[in-house]
mmCIF file with all atom_site columns, C-alpha atoms in Angstrom:
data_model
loop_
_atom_site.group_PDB
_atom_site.id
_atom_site.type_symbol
_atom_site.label_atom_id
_atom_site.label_alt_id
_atom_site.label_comp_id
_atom_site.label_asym_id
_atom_site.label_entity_id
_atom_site.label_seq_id
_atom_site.pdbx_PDB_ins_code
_atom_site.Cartn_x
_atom_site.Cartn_y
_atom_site.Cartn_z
_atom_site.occupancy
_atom_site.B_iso_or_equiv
_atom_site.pdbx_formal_charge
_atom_site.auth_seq_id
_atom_site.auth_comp_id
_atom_site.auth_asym_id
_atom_site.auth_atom_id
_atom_site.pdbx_PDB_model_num
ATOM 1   C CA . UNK T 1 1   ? -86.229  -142.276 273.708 1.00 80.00 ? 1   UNK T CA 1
ATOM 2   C CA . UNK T 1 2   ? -88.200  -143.621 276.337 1.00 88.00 ? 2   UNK T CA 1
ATOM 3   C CA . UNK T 1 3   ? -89.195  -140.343 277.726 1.00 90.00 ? 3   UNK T CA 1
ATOM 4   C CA . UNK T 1 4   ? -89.980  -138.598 273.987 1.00 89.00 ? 4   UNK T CA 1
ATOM 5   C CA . UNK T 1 5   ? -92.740  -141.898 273.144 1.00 90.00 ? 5   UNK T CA 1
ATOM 6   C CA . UNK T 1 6   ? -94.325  -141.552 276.958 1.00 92.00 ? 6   UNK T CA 1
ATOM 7   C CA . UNK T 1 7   ? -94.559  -137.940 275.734 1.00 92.00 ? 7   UNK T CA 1
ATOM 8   C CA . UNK T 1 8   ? -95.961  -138.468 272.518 1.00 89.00 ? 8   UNK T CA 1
ATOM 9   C CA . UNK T 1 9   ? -98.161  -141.237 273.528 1.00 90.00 ? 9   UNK T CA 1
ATOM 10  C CA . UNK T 1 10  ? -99.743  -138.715 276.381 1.00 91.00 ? 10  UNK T CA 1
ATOM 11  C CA . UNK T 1 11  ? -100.085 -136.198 274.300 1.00 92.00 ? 11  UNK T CA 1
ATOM 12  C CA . UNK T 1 12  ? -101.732 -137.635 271.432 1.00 87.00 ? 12  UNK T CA 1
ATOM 13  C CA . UNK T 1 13  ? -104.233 -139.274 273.476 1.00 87.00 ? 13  UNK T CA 1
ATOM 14  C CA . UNK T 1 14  ? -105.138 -136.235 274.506 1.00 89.00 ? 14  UNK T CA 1
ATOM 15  C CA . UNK T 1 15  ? -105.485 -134.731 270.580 1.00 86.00 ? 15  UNK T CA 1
ATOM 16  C CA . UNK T 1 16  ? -107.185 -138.025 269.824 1.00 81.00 ? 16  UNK T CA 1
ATOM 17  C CA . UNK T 1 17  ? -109.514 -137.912 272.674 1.00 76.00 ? 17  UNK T CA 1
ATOM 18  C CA . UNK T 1 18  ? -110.763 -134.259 271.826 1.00 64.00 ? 18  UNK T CA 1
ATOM 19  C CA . UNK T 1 19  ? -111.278 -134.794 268.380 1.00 52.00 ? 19  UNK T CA 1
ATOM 20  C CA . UNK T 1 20  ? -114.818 -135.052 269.022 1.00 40.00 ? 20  UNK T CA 1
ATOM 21  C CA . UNK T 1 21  ? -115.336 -131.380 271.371 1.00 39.00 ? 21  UNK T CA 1
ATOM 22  C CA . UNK T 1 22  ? -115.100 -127.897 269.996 1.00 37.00 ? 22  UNK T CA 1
ATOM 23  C CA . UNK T 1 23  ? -112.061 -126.205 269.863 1.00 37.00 ? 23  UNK T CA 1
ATOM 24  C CA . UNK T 1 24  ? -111.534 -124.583 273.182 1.00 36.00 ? 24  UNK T CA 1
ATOM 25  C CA . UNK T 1 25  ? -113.458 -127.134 274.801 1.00 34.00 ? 25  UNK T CA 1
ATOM 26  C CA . UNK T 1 26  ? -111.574 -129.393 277.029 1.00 32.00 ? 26  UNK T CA 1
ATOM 27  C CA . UNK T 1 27  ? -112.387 -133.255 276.495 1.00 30.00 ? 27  UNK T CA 1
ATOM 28  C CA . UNK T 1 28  ? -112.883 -135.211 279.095 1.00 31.00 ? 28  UNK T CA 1
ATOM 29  C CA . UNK T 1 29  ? -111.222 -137.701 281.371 1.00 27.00 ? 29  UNK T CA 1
ATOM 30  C CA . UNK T 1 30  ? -110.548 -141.248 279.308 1.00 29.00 ? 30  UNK T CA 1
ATOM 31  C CA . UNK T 1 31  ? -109.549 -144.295 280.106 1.00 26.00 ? 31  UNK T CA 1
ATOM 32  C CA . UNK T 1 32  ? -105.522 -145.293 279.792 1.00 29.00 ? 32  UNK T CA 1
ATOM 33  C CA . UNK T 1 33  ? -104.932 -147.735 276.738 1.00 31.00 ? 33  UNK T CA 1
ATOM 34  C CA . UNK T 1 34  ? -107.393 -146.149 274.709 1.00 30.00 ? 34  UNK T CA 1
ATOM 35  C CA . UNK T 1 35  ? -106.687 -145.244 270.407 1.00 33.00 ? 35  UNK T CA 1
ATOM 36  C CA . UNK T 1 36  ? -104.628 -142.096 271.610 1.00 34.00 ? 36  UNK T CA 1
ATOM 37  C CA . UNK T 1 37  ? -102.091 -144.113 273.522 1.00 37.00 ? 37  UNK T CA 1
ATOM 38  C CA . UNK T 1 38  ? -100.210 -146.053 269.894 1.00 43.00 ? 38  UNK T CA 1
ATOM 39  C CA . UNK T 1 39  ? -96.940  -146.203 270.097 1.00 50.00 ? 39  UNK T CA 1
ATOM 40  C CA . UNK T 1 40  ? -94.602  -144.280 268.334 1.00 51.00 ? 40  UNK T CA 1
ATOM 41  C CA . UNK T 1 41  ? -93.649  -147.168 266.590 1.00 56.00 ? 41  UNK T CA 1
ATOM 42  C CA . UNK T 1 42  ? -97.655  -148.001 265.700 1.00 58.00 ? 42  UNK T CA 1
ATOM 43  C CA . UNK T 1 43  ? -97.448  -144.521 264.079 1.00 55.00 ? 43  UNK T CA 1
ATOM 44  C CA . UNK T 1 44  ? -94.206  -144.892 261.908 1.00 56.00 ? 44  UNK T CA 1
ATOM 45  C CA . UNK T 1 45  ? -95.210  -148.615 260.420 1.00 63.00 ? 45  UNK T CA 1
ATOM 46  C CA . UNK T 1 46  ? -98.785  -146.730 259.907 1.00 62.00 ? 46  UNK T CA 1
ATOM 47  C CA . UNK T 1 47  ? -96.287  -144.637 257.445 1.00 55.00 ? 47  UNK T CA 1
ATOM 48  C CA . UNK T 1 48  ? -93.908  -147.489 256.053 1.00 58.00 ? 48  UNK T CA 1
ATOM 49  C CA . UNK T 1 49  ? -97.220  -149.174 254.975 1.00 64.00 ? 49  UNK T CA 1
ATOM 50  C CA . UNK T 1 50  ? -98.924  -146.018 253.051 1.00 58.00 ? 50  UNK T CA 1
ATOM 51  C CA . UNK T 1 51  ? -95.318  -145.887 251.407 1.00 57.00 ? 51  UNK T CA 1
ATOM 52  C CA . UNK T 1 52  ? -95.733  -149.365 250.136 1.00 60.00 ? 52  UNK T CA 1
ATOM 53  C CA . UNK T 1 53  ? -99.027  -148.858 248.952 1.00 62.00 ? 53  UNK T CA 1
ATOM 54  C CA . UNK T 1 54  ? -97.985  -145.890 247.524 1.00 59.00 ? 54  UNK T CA 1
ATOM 55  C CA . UNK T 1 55  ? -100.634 -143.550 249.358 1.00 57.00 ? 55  UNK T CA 1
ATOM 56  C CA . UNK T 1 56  ? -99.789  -140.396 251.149 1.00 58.00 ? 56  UNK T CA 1
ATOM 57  C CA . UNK T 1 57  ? -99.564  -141.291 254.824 1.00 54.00 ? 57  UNK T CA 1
ATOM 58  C CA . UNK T 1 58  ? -102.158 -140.103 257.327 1.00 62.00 ? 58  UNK T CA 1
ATOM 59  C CA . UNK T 1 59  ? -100.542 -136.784 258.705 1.00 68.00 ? 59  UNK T CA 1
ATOM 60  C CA . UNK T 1 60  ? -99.912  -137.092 262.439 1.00 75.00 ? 60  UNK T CA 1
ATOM 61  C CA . UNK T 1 61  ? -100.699 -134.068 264.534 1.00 80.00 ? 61  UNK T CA 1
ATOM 62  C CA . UNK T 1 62  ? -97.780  -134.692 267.283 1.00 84.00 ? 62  UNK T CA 1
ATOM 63  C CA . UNK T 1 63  ? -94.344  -135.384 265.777 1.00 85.00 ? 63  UNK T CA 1
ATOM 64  C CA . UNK T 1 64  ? -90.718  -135.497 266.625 1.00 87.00 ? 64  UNK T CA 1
ATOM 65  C CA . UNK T 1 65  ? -89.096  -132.517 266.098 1.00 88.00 ? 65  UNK T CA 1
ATOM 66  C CA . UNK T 1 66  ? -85.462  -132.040 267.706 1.00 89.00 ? 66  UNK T CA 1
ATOM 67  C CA . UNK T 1 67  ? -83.313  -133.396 270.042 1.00 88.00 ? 67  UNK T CA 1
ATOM 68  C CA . UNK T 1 68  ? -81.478  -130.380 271.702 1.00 86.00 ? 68  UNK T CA 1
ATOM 69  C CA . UNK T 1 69  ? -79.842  -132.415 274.269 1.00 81.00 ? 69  UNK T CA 1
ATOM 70  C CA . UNK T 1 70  ? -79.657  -135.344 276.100 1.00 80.00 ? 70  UNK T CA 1
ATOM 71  C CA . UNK T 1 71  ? -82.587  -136.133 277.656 1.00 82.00 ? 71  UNK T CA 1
ATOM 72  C CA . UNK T 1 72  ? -84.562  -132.264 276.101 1.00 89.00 ? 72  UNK T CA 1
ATOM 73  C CA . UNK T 1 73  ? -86.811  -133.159 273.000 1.00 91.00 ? 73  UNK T CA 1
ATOM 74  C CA . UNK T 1 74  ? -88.751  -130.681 271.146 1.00 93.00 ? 74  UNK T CA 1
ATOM 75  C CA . UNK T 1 75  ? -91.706  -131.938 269.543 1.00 93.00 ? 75  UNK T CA 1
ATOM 76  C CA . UNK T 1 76  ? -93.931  -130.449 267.300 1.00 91.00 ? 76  UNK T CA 1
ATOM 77  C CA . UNK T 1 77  ? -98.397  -130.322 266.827 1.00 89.00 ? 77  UNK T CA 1
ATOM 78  C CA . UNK T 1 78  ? -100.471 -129.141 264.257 1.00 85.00 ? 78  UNK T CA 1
ATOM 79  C CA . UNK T 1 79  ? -102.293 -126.103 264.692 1.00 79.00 ? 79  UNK T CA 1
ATOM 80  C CA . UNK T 1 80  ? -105.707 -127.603 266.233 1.00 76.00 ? 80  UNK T CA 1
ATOM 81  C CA . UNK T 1 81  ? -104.962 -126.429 269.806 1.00 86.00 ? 81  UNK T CA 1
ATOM 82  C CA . UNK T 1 82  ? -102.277 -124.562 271.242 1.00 93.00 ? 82  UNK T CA 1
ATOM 83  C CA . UNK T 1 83  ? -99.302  -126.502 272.983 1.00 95.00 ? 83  UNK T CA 1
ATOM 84  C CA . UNK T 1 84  ? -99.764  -124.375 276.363 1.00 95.00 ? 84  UNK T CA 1
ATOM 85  C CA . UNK T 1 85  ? -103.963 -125.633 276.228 1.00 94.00 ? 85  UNK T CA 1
ATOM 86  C CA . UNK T 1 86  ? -102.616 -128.977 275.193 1.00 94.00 ? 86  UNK T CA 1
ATOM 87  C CA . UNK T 1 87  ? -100.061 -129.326 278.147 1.00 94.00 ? 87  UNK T CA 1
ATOM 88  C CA . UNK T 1 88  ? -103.278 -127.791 280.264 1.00 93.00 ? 88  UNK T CA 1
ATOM 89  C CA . UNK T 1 89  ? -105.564 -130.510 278.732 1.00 93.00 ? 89  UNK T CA 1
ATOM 90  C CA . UNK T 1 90  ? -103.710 -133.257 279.850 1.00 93.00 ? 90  UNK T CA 1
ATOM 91  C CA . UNK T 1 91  ? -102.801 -132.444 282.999 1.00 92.00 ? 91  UNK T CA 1
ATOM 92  C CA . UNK T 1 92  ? -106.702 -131.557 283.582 1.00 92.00 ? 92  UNK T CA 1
ATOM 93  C CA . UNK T 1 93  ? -107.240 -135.515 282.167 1.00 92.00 ? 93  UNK T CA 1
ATOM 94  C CA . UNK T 1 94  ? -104.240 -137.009 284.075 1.00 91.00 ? 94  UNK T CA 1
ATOM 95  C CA . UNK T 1 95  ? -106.007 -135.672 287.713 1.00 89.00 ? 95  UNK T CA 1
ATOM 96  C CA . UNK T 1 96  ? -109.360 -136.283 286.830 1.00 91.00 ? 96  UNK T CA 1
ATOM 97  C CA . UNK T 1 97  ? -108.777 -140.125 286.076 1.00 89.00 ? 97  UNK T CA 1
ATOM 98  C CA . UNK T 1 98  ? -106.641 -140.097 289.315 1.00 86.00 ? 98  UNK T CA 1
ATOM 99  C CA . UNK T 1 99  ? -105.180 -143.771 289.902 1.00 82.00 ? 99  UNK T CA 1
ATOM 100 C CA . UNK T 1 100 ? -107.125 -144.877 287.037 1.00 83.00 ? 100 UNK T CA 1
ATOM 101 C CA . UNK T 1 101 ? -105.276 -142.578 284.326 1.00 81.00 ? 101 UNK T CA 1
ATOM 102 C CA . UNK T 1 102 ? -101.849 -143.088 282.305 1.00 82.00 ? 102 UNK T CA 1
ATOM 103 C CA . UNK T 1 103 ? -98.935  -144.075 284.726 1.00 86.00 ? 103 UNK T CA 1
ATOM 104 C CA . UNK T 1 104 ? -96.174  -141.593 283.834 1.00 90.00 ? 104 UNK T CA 1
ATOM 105 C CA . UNK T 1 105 ? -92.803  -142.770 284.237 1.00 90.00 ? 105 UNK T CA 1
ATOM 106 C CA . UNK T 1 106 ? -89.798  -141.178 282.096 1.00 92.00 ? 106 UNK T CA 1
ATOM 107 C CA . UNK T 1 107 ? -90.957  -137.867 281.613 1.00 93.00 ? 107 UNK T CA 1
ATOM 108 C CA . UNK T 1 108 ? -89.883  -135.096 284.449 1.00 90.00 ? 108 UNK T CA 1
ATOM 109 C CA . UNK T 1 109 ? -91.290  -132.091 282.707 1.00 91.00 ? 109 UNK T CA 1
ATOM 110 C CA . UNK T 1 110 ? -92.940  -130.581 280.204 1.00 92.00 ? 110 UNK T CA 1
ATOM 111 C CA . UNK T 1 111 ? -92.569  -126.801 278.809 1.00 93.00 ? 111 UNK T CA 1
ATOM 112 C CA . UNK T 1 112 ? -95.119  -125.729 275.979 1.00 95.00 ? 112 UNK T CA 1
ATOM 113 C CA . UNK T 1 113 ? -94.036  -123.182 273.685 1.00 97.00 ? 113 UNK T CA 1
ATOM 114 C CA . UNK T 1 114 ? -96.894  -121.443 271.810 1.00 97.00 ? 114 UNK T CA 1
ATOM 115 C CA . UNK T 1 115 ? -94.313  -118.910 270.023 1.00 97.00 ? 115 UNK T CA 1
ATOM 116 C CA . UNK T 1 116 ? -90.982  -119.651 268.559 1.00 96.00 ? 116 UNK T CA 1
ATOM 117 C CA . UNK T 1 117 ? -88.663  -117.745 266.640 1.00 97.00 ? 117 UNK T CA 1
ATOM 118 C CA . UNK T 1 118 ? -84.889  -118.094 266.117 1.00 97.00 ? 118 UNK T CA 1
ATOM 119 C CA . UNK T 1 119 ? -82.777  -118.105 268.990 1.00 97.00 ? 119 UNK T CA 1
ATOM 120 C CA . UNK T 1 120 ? -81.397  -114.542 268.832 1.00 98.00 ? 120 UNK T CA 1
ATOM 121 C CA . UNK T 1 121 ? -82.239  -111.493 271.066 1.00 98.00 ? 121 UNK T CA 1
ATOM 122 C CA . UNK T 1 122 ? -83.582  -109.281 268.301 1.00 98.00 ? 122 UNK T CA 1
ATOM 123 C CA . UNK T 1 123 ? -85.875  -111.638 267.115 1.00 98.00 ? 123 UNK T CA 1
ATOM 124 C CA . UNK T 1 124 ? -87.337  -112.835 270.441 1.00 98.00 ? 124 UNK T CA 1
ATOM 125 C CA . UNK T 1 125 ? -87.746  -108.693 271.137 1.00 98.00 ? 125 UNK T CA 1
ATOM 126 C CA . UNK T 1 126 ? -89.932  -108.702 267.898 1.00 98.00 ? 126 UNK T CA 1
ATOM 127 C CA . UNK T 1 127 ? -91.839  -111.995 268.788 1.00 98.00 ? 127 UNK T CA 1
ATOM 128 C CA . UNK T 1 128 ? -92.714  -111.051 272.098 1.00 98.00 ? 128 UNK T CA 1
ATOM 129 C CA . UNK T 1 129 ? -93.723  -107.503 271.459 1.00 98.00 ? 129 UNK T CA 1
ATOM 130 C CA . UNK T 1 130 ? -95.817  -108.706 268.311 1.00 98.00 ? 130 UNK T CA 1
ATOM 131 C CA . UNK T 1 131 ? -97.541  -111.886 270.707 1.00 98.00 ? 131 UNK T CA 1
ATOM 132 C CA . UNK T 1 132 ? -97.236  -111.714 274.453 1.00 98.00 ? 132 UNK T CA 1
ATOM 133 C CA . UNK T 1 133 ? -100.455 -108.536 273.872 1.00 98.00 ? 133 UNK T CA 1
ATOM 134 C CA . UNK T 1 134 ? -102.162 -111.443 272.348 1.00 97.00 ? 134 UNK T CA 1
ATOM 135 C CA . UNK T 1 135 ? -101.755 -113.587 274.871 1.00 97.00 ? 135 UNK T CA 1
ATOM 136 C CA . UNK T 1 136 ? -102.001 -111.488 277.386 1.00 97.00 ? 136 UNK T CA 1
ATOM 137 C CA . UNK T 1 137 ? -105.589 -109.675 275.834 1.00 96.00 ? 137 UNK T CA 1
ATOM 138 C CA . UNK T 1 138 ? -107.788 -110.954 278.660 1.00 96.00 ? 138 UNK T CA 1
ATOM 139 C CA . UNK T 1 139 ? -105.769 -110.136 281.779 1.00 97.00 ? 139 UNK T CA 1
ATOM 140 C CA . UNK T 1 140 ? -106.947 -107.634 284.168 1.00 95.00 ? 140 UNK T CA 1
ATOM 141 C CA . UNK T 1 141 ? -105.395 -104.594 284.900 1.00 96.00 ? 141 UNK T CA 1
ATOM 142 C CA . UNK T 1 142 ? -102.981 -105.328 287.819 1.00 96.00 ? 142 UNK T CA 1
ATOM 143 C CA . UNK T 1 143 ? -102.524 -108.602 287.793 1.00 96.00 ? 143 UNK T CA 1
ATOM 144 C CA . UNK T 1 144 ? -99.221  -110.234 288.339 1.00 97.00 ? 144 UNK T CA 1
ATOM 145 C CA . UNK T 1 145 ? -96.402  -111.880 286.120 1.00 97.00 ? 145 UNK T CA 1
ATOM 146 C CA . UNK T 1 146 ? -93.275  -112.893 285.673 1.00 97.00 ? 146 UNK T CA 1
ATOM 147 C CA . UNK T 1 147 ? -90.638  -114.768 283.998 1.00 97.00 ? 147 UNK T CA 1
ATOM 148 C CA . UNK T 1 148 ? -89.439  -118.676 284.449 1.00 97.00 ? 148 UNK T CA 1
ATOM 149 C CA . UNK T 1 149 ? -86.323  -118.537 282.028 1.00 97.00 ? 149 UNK T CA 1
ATOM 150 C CA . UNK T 1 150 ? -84.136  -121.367 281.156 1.00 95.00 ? 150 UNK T CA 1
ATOM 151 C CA . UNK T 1 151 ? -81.427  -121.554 278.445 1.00 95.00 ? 151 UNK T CA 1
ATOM 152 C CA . UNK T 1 152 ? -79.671  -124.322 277.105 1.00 92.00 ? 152 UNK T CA 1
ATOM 153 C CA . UNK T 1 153 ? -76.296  -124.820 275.709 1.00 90.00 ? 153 UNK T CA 1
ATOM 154 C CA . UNK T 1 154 ? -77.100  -120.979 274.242 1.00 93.00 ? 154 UNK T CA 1
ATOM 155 C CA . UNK T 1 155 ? -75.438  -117.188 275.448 1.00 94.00 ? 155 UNK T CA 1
ATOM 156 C CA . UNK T 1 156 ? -77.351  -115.381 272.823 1.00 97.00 ? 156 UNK T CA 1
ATOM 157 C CA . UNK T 1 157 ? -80.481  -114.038 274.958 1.00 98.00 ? 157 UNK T CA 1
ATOM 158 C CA . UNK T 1 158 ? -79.870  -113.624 278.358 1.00 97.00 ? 158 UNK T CA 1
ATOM 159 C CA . UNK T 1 159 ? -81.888  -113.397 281.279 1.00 97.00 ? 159 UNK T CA 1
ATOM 160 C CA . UNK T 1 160 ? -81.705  -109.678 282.093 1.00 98.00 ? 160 UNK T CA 1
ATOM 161 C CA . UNK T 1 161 ? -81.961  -108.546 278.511 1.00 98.00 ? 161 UNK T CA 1
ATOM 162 C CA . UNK T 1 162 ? -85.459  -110.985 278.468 1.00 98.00 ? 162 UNK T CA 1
ATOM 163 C CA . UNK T 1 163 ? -86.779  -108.946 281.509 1.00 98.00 ? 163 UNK T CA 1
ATOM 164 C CA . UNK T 1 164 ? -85.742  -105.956 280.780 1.00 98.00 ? 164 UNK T CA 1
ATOM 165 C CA . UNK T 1 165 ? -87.737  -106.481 277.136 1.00 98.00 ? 165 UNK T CA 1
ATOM 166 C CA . UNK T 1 166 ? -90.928  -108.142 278.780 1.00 98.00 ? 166 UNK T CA 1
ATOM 167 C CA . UNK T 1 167 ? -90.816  -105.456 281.813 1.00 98.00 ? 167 UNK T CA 1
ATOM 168 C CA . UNK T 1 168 ? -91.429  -102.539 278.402 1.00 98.00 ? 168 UNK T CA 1
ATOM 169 C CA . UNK T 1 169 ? -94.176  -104.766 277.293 1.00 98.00 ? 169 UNK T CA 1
ATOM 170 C CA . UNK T 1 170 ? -95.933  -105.138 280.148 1.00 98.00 ? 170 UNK T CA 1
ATOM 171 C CA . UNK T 1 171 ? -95.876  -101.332 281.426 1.00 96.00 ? 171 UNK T CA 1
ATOM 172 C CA . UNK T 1 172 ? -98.760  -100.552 278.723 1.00 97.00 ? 172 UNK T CA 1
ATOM 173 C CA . UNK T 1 173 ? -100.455 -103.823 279.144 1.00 97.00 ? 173 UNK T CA 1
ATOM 174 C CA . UNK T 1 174 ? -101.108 -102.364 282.627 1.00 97.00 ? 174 UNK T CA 1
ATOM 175 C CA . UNK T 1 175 ? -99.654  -105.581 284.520 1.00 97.00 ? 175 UNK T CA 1
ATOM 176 C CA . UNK T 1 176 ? -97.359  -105.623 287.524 1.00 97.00 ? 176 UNK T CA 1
ATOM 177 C CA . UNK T 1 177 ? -94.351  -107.303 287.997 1.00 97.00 ? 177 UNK T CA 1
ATOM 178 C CA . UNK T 1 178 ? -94.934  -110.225 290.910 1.00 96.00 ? 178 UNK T CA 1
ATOM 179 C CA . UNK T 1 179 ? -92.086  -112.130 292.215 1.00 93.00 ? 179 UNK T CA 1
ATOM 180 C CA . UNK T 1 180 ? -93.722  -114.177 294.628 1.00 88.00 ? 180 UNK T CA 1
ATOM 181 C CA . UNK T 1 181 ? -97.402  -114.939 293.799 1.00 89.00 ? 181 UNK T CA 1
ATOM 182 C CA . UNK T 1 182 ? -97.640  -114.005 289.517 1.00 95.00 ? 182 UNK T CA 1
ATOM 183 C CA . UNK T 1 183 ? -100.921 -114.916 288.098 1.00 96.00 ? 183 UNK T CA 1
ATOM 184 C CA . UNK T 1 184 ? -99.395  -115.260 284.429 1.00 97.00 ? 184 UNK T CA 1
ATOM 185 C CA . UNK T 1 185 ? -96.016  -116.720 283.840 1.00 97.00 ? 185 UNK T CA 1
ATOM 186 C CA . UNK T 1 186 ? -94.017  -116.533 280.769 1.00 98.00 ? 186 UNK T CA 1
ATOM 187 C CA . UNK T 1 187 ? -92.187  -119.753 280.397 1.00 97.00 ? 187 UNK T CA 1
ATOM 188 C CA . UNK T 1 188 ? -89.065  -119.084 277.695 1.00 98.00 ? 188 UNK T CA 1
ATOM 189 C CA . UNK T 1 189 ? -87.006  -121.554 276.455 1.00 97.00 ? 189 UNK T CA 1
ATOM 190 C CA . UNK T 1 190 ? -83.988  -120.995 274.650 1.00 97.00 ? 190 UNK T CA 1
ATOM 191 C CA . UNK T 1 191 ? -81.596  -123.454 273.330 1.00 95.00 ? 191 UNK T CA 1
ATOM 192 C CA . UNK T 1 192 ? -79.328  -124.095 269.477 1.00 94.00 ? 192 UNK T CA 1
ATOM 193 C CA . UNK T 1 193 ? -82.295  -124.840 267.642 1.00 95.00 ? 193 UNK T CA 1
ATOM 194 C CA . UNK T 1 194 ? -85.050  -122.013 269.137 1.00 96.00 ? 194 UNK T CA 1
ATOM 195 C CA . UNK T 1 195 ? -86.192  -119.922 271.183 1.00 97.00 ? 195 UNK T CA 1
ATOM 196 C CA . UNK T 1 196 ? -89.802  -120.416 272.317 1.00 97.00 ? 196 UNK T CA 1
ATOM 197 C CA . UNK T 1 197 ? -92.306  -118.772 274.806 1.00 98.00 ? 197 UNK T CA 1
ATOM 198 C CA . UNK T 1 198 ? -95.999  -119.449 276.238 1.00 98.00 ? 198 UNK T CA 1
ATOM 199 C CA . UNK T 1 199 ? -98.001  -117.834 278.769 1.00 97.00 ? 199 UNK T CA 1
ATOM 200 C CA . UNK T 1 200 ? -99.171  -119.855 281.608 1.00 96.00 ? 200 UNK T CA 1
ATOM 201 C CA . UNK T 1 201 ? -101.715 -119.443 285.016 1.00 93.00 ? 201 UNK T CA 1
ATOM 202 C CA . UNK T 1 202 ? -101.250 -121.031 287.757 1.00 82.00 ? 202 UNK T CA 1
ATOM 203 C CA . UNK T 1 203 ? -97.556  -122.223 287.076 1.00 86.00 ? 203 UNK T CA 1
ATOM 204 C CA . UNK T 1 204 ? -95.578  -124.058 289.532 1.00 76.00 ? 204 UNK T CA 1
#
């Protein structure tokens, strides 16, 4: 629980701090302890009282979605910015404020998942050959990827069928498989409740 409201908190002061810029712009640095950073718990009496006063509550773009595991936490956001620029965006803010910005201490990692579909080869072969072109529209011809794959508590896709899918989508795209030095990364997660997938640069 700890780890899902440092999450949240992070992340919506990131959404709350870029309310202001245009869409793909990236806000800037802020200053820890600003509006973004309520509490979870700031946000859910926010509700309780709207339900008292019988008004509609204030939709909030970053909400709990899942628990998958002990200790793994989906979470959902609206559709303002995508959850790979969001994950960018805040890691961007969290080095540019340096000592100054948000300690982080319960969260270990964070995987954003700009596709999802249901957990089940077939319809991760339809998702990714429908999306990763998309995604994929501005990368030059040659450039590197690969695959960071991790499943959860779930048999149903597994790793070899997942490259042996991408490695058909690719050939056209005119990208080459990179092992050691990819420029794009497709980060899949698979677990009970989904299976999601975003393309990332620079990925470590």
């Amino acid at each position: 629980q700890k780890a899902t409201r440092e999450a949240i908190r992070l992340l919506q002061g990131v959404l709350e701090n870029g309310e202001d810029t245009a869409p793909n712009e990236h806000p800037g640095a802020g200053a820890a302890g600003t509006a973004g950073a309520r509490s979870v718990g700031e946000s859910l009496e926010e509700e309780l009282q709207a339900l008292r006063e019988d008004v509609k509550p204030k939709a909030r773009p970053l909400r709990f979605y899942s628990e998958v595991s002990r200790g793994v936490t989906i979470l959902s956001v609206d559709g303002r910015r995508a959850p790979s620029q969001l994950v960018v965006d805040l890691f961007e803010r969290q080095r540019a404020a340096g000592r100054e910005g948000q300690a982080v201490r319960f969260v270990v990692r964070m995987a954003p998942l700009d596709v999802v579909c249901s957990p089940h080869l077939k319809n991760f072969q339809a998702a990714a050959a429908a999306e990763l072109p998309k995604l994929l529209k501005d990368a030059r011809e040659g450039a590197g990827w690969y695959c960071s794959f991790h499943s959860r508590a779930m048999s149903t896709i597994k790793r070899e069928d997942v490259m042996a899918a991408l490695k058909d989508i690719m050939k056209p795209l005119k990208l080459d498989l990179s092992v050691s030095d990819a420029e794009y990364m497709v980060v899949i997660e698979v677990n009970p409740v989904l299976c999601g997938f975003a393309v990332l640069r620079d990925y470590e």
